[in-house]
Amino acid sequence: MKDKKLKGLQIDPTLYRSNVWRLAVYSRISIVIMQYVFNTLIPDHQAQEVFISPGLLNNDDTSVGYSVTDILGGFLRWDAQYFHHIYRYGYTYENTLAFFPLYPYVLWLLTAIFSGHPNTMFLIAGVVFNNLIFVFTALVLFNLTLRIHKNVEMAYNSTVLFCFNPASVFFSAPYSESLFVFTVFYGMYHIACENIWKSSLLFGFSVLNRSNGLLNVGFLLYYMIRSAVIKRKISFKCLIGVCFVFACFGLFQVYGYYKFCTLQEHTLDPNVIDYAITNNLIMPNNISVPLWCGVRIPYSYVQEKYWKNIGFLSYFQFKQIPNFLLASPCIFLLLKYGFEYFYNNNIIYLGLRKRDRPDFVYVVHSTFLTIFCLFCIHVQVTTRMLASSSPVFYWACSNYYKFPLNFNKITYNRIIYNFKSKLVTLYFFTYFIVGTALFVNFLPFT
């Protein structure tokens, strides 16, 4: 990822890069250890109405399977159950259409060449893959920040914060967060380097991984408009890229229609059928089709049916105040940064002049996504959604820090140099530690 345009930097970024991957590795090891300790010491909460993959009813009774489950089993919580089900059985329930296919099928491909119990293979592959790709993403964020801001210290500070971010446990558990943040940040890096084809491919992968990856077409559209204004030419590469990203989203919706809206024979595992009957879940069949077929997009219908109170102000209820408080630090930091950015910079030209700051579109993206999370979705997922969708979260927090290269030779007090940074540090490490403890014991978190 060497960039000729960065040669003028006064600080050599090489030493910082070499330290970035070490910190990323240390942070992942910390999460795995904390997961095991908290899962061992704290009894699991008996969460109500939680989806449990029926495949987990058939445990791996071998010594290897028992050991893997004992060490890593705390990661099999909440949405990881859905990903396990899709990995093992595919889209056999209507509610699984809320989860996009790239991540579970990547794990399926990674484990296809190995023999072993599917539960054990899923857990090993999910945790190892996510932690490895997280380390690489830390390097991607460093280079992306360096490319946009031309500031080595800011790039380093942002990456340190990413390594210990408040949603850290989701980047190590078998969730789609690590793969998503990799495709998003790497796509942003390539479009910043004007590699449109690579950026379009990565943004397409992002939308095959999570629905909010569709927002990344904004970067392609913005680059196309900026190219038309500054260079006086239309970027047809961007136009093709936008079509490709939308096609990736549409492809999965078409699959949902094919799976549930066409009458065909399906061979399903008895455990899958029994779980569906017990929990009143809709399966594809050869008798009738769901009422939404031909009327609604599968993803939006499933979100509305199985995840209640989605829509503008629908989540604004007194009983949800704890969830709003849980998401408030992330929301406050990003909105504060966004509004100060727009106030202090001349945005009347929308960043379309050659001399305008290159981070304009990133701040617009993060501010829009923050407002959307606040008003339109289950607000408690805001922290992990924004932590995996925008580098601006880390740029905003990095303004309060100046991390040294070698943590072994300094004291904690030398990192913290003002009251605001102490608050941000408290926020990051409280969520990093307590959030892990809550997650692995089936307690509500982000």
mmCIF file of C-alpha atoms in Angstrom, residues 8-258:
data_model
loop_
_atom_site.group_PDB
_atom_site.id
_atom_site.type_symbol
_atom_site.label_atom_id
_atom_site.label_comp_id
_atom_site.label_asym_id
_atom_site.label_seq_id
_atom_site.Cartn_x
_atom_site.Cartn_y
_atom_site.Cartn_z
ATOM 1 C CA GLY A 8 6.652 14.387 1.390
ATOM 2 C CA LEU A 9 5.685 13.375 4.908
ATOM 3 C CA GLN A 10 8.170 14.490 7.540
ATOM 4 C CA ILE A 11 7.592 11.373 9.666
ATOM 5 C CA ASP A 12 8.377 7.967 8.231
ATOM 6 C CA PRO A 13 5.197 5.861 8.607
ATOM 7 C CA THR A 14 7.086 2.545 8.414
ATOM 8 C CA LEU A 15 7.711 2.290 12.165
ATOM 9 C CA TYR A 16 4.093 3.123 12.887
ATOM 10 C CA ARG A 17 2.855 0.454 10.477
ATOM 11 C CA SER A 18 5.009 -2.195 12.104
ATOM 12 C CA ASN A 19 3.528 -1.319 15.487
ATOM 13 C CA VAL A 20 -0.049 -1.265 14.227
ATOM 14 C CA TRP A 21 -0.312 -4.961 13.477
ATOM 15 C CA ARG A 22 1.233 -5.852 16.852
ATOM 16 C CA LEU A 23 -1.368 -3.786 18.714
ATOM 17 C CA ALA A 24 -4.115 -5.360 16.617
ATOM 18 C CA VAL A 25 -2.842 -8.839 17.506
ATOM 19 C CA TYR A 26 -2.609 -7.957 21.210
ATOM 20 C CA SER A 27 -6.153 -6.614 21.221
ATOM 21 C CA ARG A 28 -7.530 -9.793 19.588
ATOM 22 C CA ILE A 29 -5.670 -12.035 22.024
ATOM 23 C CA SER A 30 -7.111 -9.949 24.873
ATOM 24 C CA ILE A 31 -10.664 -10.416 23.579
ATOM 25 C CA VAL A 32 -10.254 -14.192 23.236
ATOM 26 C CA ILE A 33 -8.837 -14.489 26.759
ATOM 27 C CA MET A 34 -11.511 -12.247 28.299
ATOM 28 C CA GLN A 35 -14.198 -14.193 26.466
ATOM 29 C CA TYR A 36 -13.001 -17.435 27.984
ATOM 30 C CA VAL A 37 -12.616 -16.018 31.503
ATOM 31 C CA PHE A 38 -15.990 -14.263 31.587
ATOM 32 C CA ASN A 39 -17.786 -17.221 30.024
ATOM 33 C CA THR A 40 -16.257 -19.534 32.629
ATOM 34 C CA LEU A 41 -16.817 -17.376 35.700
ATOM 35 C CA ILE A 42 -20.245 -15.870 34.967
ATOM 36 C CA PRO A 43 -23.375 -18.031 34.462
ATOM 37 C CA ASP A 44 -25.157 -17.478 31.164
ATOM 38 C CA HIS A 45 -28.258 -15.317 31.226
ATOM 39 C CA GLN A 46 -31.372 -17.184 30.062
ATOM 40 C CA ALA A 47 -32.404 -14.743 27.355
ATOM 41 C CA GLN A 48 -35.999 -14.993 26.198
ATOM 42 C CA GLU A 49 -37.127 -15.421 22.571
ATOM 43 C CA VAL A 50 -33.567 -15.765 21.298
ATOM 44 C CA PHE A 51 -32.865 -17.705 18.120
ATOM 45 C CA ILE A 52 -30.745 -20.800 18.747
ATOM 46 C CA SER A 53 -29.380 -22.662 15.746
ATOM 47 C CA PRO A 54 -30.904 -26.178 15.778
ATOM 48 C CA GLY A 55 -27.576 -27.519 14.506
ATOM 49 C CA LEU A 56 -26.076 -26.791 17.912
ATOM 50 C CA LEU A 57 -28.405 -29.385 19.439
ATOM 51 C CA ASN A 58 -26.100 -32.000 17.934
ATOM 52 C CA ASN A 59 -22.840 -31.224 19.716
ATOM 53 C CA ASP A 60 -19.373 -32.450 18.820
ATOM 54 C CA ASP A 61 -18.650 -34.998 21.537
ATOM 55 C CA THR A 62 -15.013 -35.543 20.586
ATOM 56 C CA SER A 63 -12.229 -34.262 22.813
ATOM 57 C CA VAL A 64 -11.322 -31.657 20.189
ATOM 58 C CA GLY A 65 -14.913 -30.513 19.880
ATOM 59 C CA TYR A 66 -15.342 -30.282 23.626
ATOM 60 C CA SER A 67 -12.104 -28.295 24.009
ATOM 61 C CA VAL A 68 -12.963 -25.847 21.206
ATOM 62 C CA THR A 69 -16.443 -25.258 22.607
ATOM 63 C CA ASP A 70 -15.052 -24.802 26.104
ATOM 64 C CA ILE A 71 -12.438 -22.267 24.974
ATOM 65 C CA LEU A 72 -14.364 -20.371 22.271
ATOM 66 C CA GLY A 73 -18.001 -21.154 23.047
ATOM 67 C CA GLY A 74 -18.633 -17.725 24.542
ATOM 68 C CA PHE A 75 -18.513 -16.277 21.018
ATOM 69 C CA LEU A 76 -21.617 -18.272 19.921
ATOM 70 C CA ARG A 77 -24.102 -15.665 21.061
ATOM 71 C CA TRP A 78 -26.921 -13.624 19.529
ATOM 72 C CA ASP A 79 -26.464 -13.167 15.748
ATOM 73 C CA ALA A 80 -23.661 -15.731 15.664
ATOM 74 C CA GLN A 81 -26.451 -18.299 16.011
ATOM 75 C CA TYR A 82 -27.987 -17.104 12.735
ATOM 76 C CA PHE A 83 -24.652 -17.206 10.938
ATOM 77 C CA HIS A 84 -24.063 -20.728 12.234
ATOM 78 C CA HIS A 85 -27.468 -21.813 10.951
ATOM 79 C CA ILE A 86 -26.900 -20.320 7.492
ATOM 80 C CA TYR A 87 -23.405 -21.828 7.380
ATOM 81 C CA ARG A 88 -24.759 -25.285 8.178
ATOM 82 C CA TYR A 89 -28.220 -25.369 6.567
ATOM 83 C CA GLY A 90 -28.543 -22.344 4.311
ATOM 84 C CA TYR A 91 -31.608 -20.103 4.236
ATOM 85 C CA THR A 92 -34.197 -22.507 5.627
ATOM 86 C CA TYR A 93 -36.174 -19.983 7.704
ATOM 87 C CA GLU A 94 -37.785 -16.757 6.586
ATOM 88 C CA ASN A 95 -36.095 -14.746 9.364
ATOM 89 C CA THR A 96 -32.608 -15.742 8.160
ATOM 90 C CA LEU A 97 -33.096 -13.499 5.102
ATOM 91 C CA ALA A 98 -32.158 -10.572 7.371
ATOM 92 C CA PHE A 99 -28.552 -11.833 7.246
ATOM 93 C CA PHE A 100 -26.619 -11.489 4.018
ATOM 94 C CA PRO A 101 -24.686 -14.455 2.611
ATOM 95 C CA LEU A 102 -21.065 -13.434 2.079
ATOM 96 C CA TYR A 103 -19.740 -14.097 5.579
ATOM 97 C CA PRO A 104 -21.317 -17.511 6.296
ATOM 98 C CA TYR A 105 -20.440 -18.781 2.824
ATOM 99 C CA VAL A 106 -16.846 -17.573 3.118
ATOM 100 C CA LEU A 107 -16.601 -19.683 6.270
ATOM 101 C CA TRP A 108 -18.206 -22.595 4.437
ATOM 102 C CA LEU A 109 -15.599 -22.347 1.671
ATOM 103 C CA LEU A 110 -12.759 -22.108 4.191
ATOM 104 C CA THR A 111 -13.878 -25.282 5.979
ATOM 105 C CA ALA A 112 -15.010 -27.283 2.932
ATOM 106 C CA ILE A 113 -11.586 -28.851 2.461
ATOM 107 C CA PHE A 114 -11.297 -29.980 6.093
ATOM 108 C CA SER A 115 -13.031 -32.875 7.790
ATOM 109 C CA GLY A 116 -14.605 -32.327 11.172
ATOM 110 C CA HIS A 117 -17.843 -31.626 12.987
ATOM 111 C CA PRO A 118 -19.568 -28.562 11.412
ATOM 112 C CA ASN A 119 -20.106 -26.904 14.801
ATOM 113 C CA THR A 120 -16.428 -27.133 15.677
ATOM 114 C CA MET A 121 -15.273 -26.098 12.203
ATOM 115 C CA PHE A 122 -17.597 -23.074 12.197
ATOM 116 C CA LEU A 123 -16.348 -21.863 15.555
ATOM 117 C CA ILE A 124 -12.669 -22.289 14.694
ATOM 118 C CA ALA A 125 -12.979 -20.789 11.219
ATOM 119 C CA GLY A 126 -15.158 -17.888 12.378
ATOM 120 C CA VAL A 127 -12.907 -16.792 15.223
ATOM 121 C CA VAL A 128 -9.592 -17.320 13.398
ATOM 122 C CA PHE A 129 -10.770 -15.678 10.166
ATOM 123 C CA ASN A 130 -12.290 -12.676 11.924
ATOM 124 C CA ASN A 131 -9.224 -12.024 14.049
ATOM 125 C CA LEU A 132 -6.829 -12.335 11.118
ATOM 126 C CA ILE A 133 -8.822 -10.034 8.874
ATOM 127 C CA PHE A 134 -9.205 -7.555 11.745
ATOM 128 C CA VAL A 135 -5.405 -7.265 11.980
ATOM 129 C CA PHE A 136 -5.162 -6.582 8.253
ATOM 130 C CA THR A 137 -7.997 -4.042 8.486
ATOM 131 C CA ALA A 138 -6.037 -2.122 11.125
ATOM 132 C CA LEU A 139 -3.283 -1.641 8.538
ATOM 133 C CA VAL A 140 -5.885 -0.641 5.945
ATOM 134 C CA LEU A 141 -7.304 2.013 8.303
ATOM 135 C CA PHE A 142 -3.808 3.350 8.961
ATOM 136 C CA ASN A 143 -3.144 3.742 5.236
ATOM 137 C CA LEU A 144 -6.602 5.152 4.519
ATOM 138 C CA THR A 145 -6.221 7.808 7.230
ATOM 139 C CA LEU A 146 -2.731 8.615 6.017
ATOM 140 C CA ARG A 147 -4.011 8.989 2.475
ATOM 141 C CA ILE A 148 -6.882 11.305 3.439
ATOM 142 C CA HIS A 149 -5.288 13.404 6.186
ATOM 143 C CA LYS A 150 -1.549 13.205 5.341
ATOM 144 C CA ASN A 151 -0.878 12.948 9.080
ATOM 145 C CA VAL A 152 1.086 9.970 10.387
ATOM 146 C CA GLU A 153 0.281 10.571 14.048
ATOM 147 C CA MET A 154 -3.435 10.893 13.352
ATOM 148 C CA ALA A 155 -3.332 7.676 11.329
ATOM 149 C CA TYR A 156 -1.596 5.895 14.180
ATOM 150 C CA ASN A 157 -3.889 7.304 16.876
ATOM 151 C CA SER A 158 -6.986 6.322 14.883
ATOM 152 C CA THR A 159 -5.709 2.792 14.388
ATOM 153 C CA VAL A 160 -4.871 2.313 18.072
ATOM 154 C CA LEU A 161 -8.436 3.303 18.911
ATOM 155 C CA PHE A 162 -9.760 0.914 16.264
ATOM 156 C CA CYS A 163 -7.814 -1.952 17.856
ATOM 157 C CA PHE A 164 -9.571 -1.362 21.197
ATOM 158 C CA ASN A 165 -12.881 -0.027 19.919
ATOM 159 C CA PRO A 166 -16.077 -0.265 22.029
ATOM 160 C CA ALA A 167 -17.577 -2.982 19.812
ATOM 161 C CA SER A 168 -14.424 -5.113 19.820
ATOM 162 C CA VAL A 169 -16.046 -8.415 20.786
ATOM 163 C CA PHE A 170 -18.154 -8.376 17.609
ATOM 164 C CA PHE A 171 -15.004 -8.245 15.485
ATOM 165 C CA SER A 172 -13.724 -11.477 17.044
ATOM 166 C CA ALA A 173 -16.993 -13.410 17.390
ATOM 167 C CA PRO A 174 -18.479 -15.200 14.333
ATOM 168 C CA TYR A 175 -20.204 -12.026 13.188
ATOM 169 C CA SER A 176 -19.946 -10.274 9.827
ATOM 170 C CA GLU A 177 -18.367 -7.123 11.344
ATOM 171 C CA SER A 178 -14.706 -7.916 10.589
ATOM 172 C CA LEU A 179 -15.296 -8.868 6.958
ATOM 173 C CA PHE A 180 -17.600 -5.889 6.504
ATOM 174 C CA VAL A 181 -15.192 -3.317 7.933
ATOM 175 C CA PHE A 182 -12.424 -4.776 5.786
ATOM 176 C CA THR A 183 -14.416 -4.443 2.557
ATOM 177 C CA VAL A 184 -15.609 -0.942 3.481
ATOM 178 C CA PHE A 185 -12.264 0.529 4.591
ATOM 179 C CA TYR A 186 -10.345 -1.160 1.781
ATOM 180 C CA GLY A 187 -12.931 0.068 -0.720
ATOM 181 C CA MET A 188 -12.587 3.586 0.660
ATOM 182 C CA TYR A 189 -8.813 3.342 0.405
ATOM 183 C CA HIS A 190 -8.942 2.289 -3.230
ATOM 184 C CA ILE A 191 -11.371 5.016 -4.238
ATOM 185 C CA ALA A 192 -9.127 7.544 -2.467
ATOM 186 C CA CYS A 193 -6.323 6.170 -4.673
ATOM 187 C CA GLU A 194 -8.636 6.382 -7.721
ATOM 188 C CA ASN A 195 -8.702 2.599 -8.194
ATOM 189 C CA ILE A 196 -12.364 2.519 -9.170
ATOM 190 C CA TRP A 197 -12.596 -1.122 -10.228
ATOM 191 C CA LYS A 198 -11.139 -2.439 -6.969
ATOM 192 C CA SER A 199 -13.242 -0.047 -4.928
ATOM 193 C CA SER A 200 -16.441 -1.085 -6.731
ATOM 194 C CA LEU A 201 -15.657 -4.758 -6.218
ATOM 195 C CA LEU A 202 -15.068 -4.260 -2.492
ATOM 196 C CA PHE A 203 -18.196 -2.134 -2.054
ATOM 197 C CA GLY A 204 -20.137 -4.843 -3.868
ATOM 198 C CA PHE A 205 -18.776 -7.405 -1.426
ATOM 199 C CA SER A 206 -19.752 -5.120 1.458
ATOM 200 C CA VAL A 207 -23.398 -5.115 0.388
ATOM 201 C CA LEU A 208 -23.331 -8.903 0.025
ATOM 202 C CA ASN A 209 -22.250 -8.891 3.662
ATOM 203 C CA ARG A 210 -24.509 -6.294 5.274
ATOM 204 C CA SER A 211 -27.405 -4.221 3.968
ATOM 205 C CA ASN A 212 -25.934 -0.857 5.003
ATOM 206 C CA GLY A 213 -23.083 -1.532 2.576
ATOM 207 C CA LEU A 214 -25.502 -0.109 0.009
ATOM 208 C CA LEU A 215 -24.691 3.370 1.354
ATOM 209 C CA ASN A 216 -21.174 3.020 -0.008
ATOM 210 C CA VAL A 217 -22.453 3.792 -3.495
ATOM 211 C CA GLY A 218 -22.370 7.370 -2.220
ATOM 212 C CA PHE A 219 -18.570 7.349 -2.440
ATOM 213 C CA LEU A 220 -18.690 6.217 -6.073
ATOM 214 C CA LEU A 221 -21.355 8.774 -6.926
ATOM 215 C CA TYR A 222 -19.424 11.531 -5.174
ATOM 216 C CA TYR A 223 -16.223 10.621 -6.999
ATOM 217 C CA MET A 224 -18.143 10.661 -10.292
ATOM 218 C CA ILE A 225 -19.582 14.127 -9.565
ATOM 219 C CA ARG A 226 -16.223 15.459 -8.371
ATOM 220 C CA SER A 227 -14.547 14.101 -11.512
ATOM 221 C CA ALA A 228 -17.173 15.821 -13.666
ATOM 222 C CA VAL A 229 -16.727 19.155 -11.860
ATOM 223 C CA ILE A 230 -12.924 19.206 -11.537
ATOM 224 C CA LYS A 231 -11.731 17.121 -14.480
ATOM 225 C CA ARG A 232 -14.654 17.939 -16.799
ATOM 226 C CA LYS A 233 -15.283 14.302 -17.644
ATOM 227 C CA ILE A 234 -17.728 11.601 -16.628
ATOM 228 C CA SER A 235 -16.317 8.550 -14.885
ATOM 229 C CA PHE A 236 -18.135 5.653 -16.499
ATOM 230 C CA LYS A 237 -16.144 3.318 -14.263
ATOM 231 C CA CYS A 238 -17.999 4.778 -11.279
ATOM 232 C CA LEU A 239 -21.324 4.445 -13.040
ATOM 233 C CA ILE A 240 -20.626 0.765 -13.708
ATOM 234 C CA GLY A 241 -19.461 0.399 -10.102
ATOM 235 C CA VAL A 242 -22.731 1.886 -8.776
ATOM 236 C CA CYS A 243 -24.716 -0.533 -10.936
ATOM 237 C CA PHE A 244 -22.588 -3.423 -9.675
ATOM 238 C CA VAL A 245 -23.203 -2.544 -6.011
ATOM 239 C CA PHE A 246 -26.966 -2.295 -6.560
ATOM 240 C CA ALA A 247 -26.859 -5.566 -8.497
ATOM 241 C CA CYS A 248 -25.173 -7.293 -5.550
ATOM 242 C CA PHE A 249 -27.964 -6.129 -3.255
ATOM 243 C CA GLY A 250 -30.621 -7.119 -5.780
ATOM 244 C CA LEU A 251 -29.069 -10.528 -6.359
ATOM 245 C CA PHE A 252 -29.669 -11.594 -2.780
ATOM 246 C CA GLN A 253 -33.244 -10.294 -2.873
ATOM 247 C CA VAL A 254 -33.874 -12.316 -6.036
ATOM 248 C CA TYR A 255 -32.476 -15.355 -4.252
ATOM 249 C CA GLY A 256 -34.913 -14.759 -1.383
ATOM 250 C CA TYR A 257 -37.792 -14.700 -3.867
ATOM 251 C CA TYR A 258 -36.559 -17.866 -5.535
#
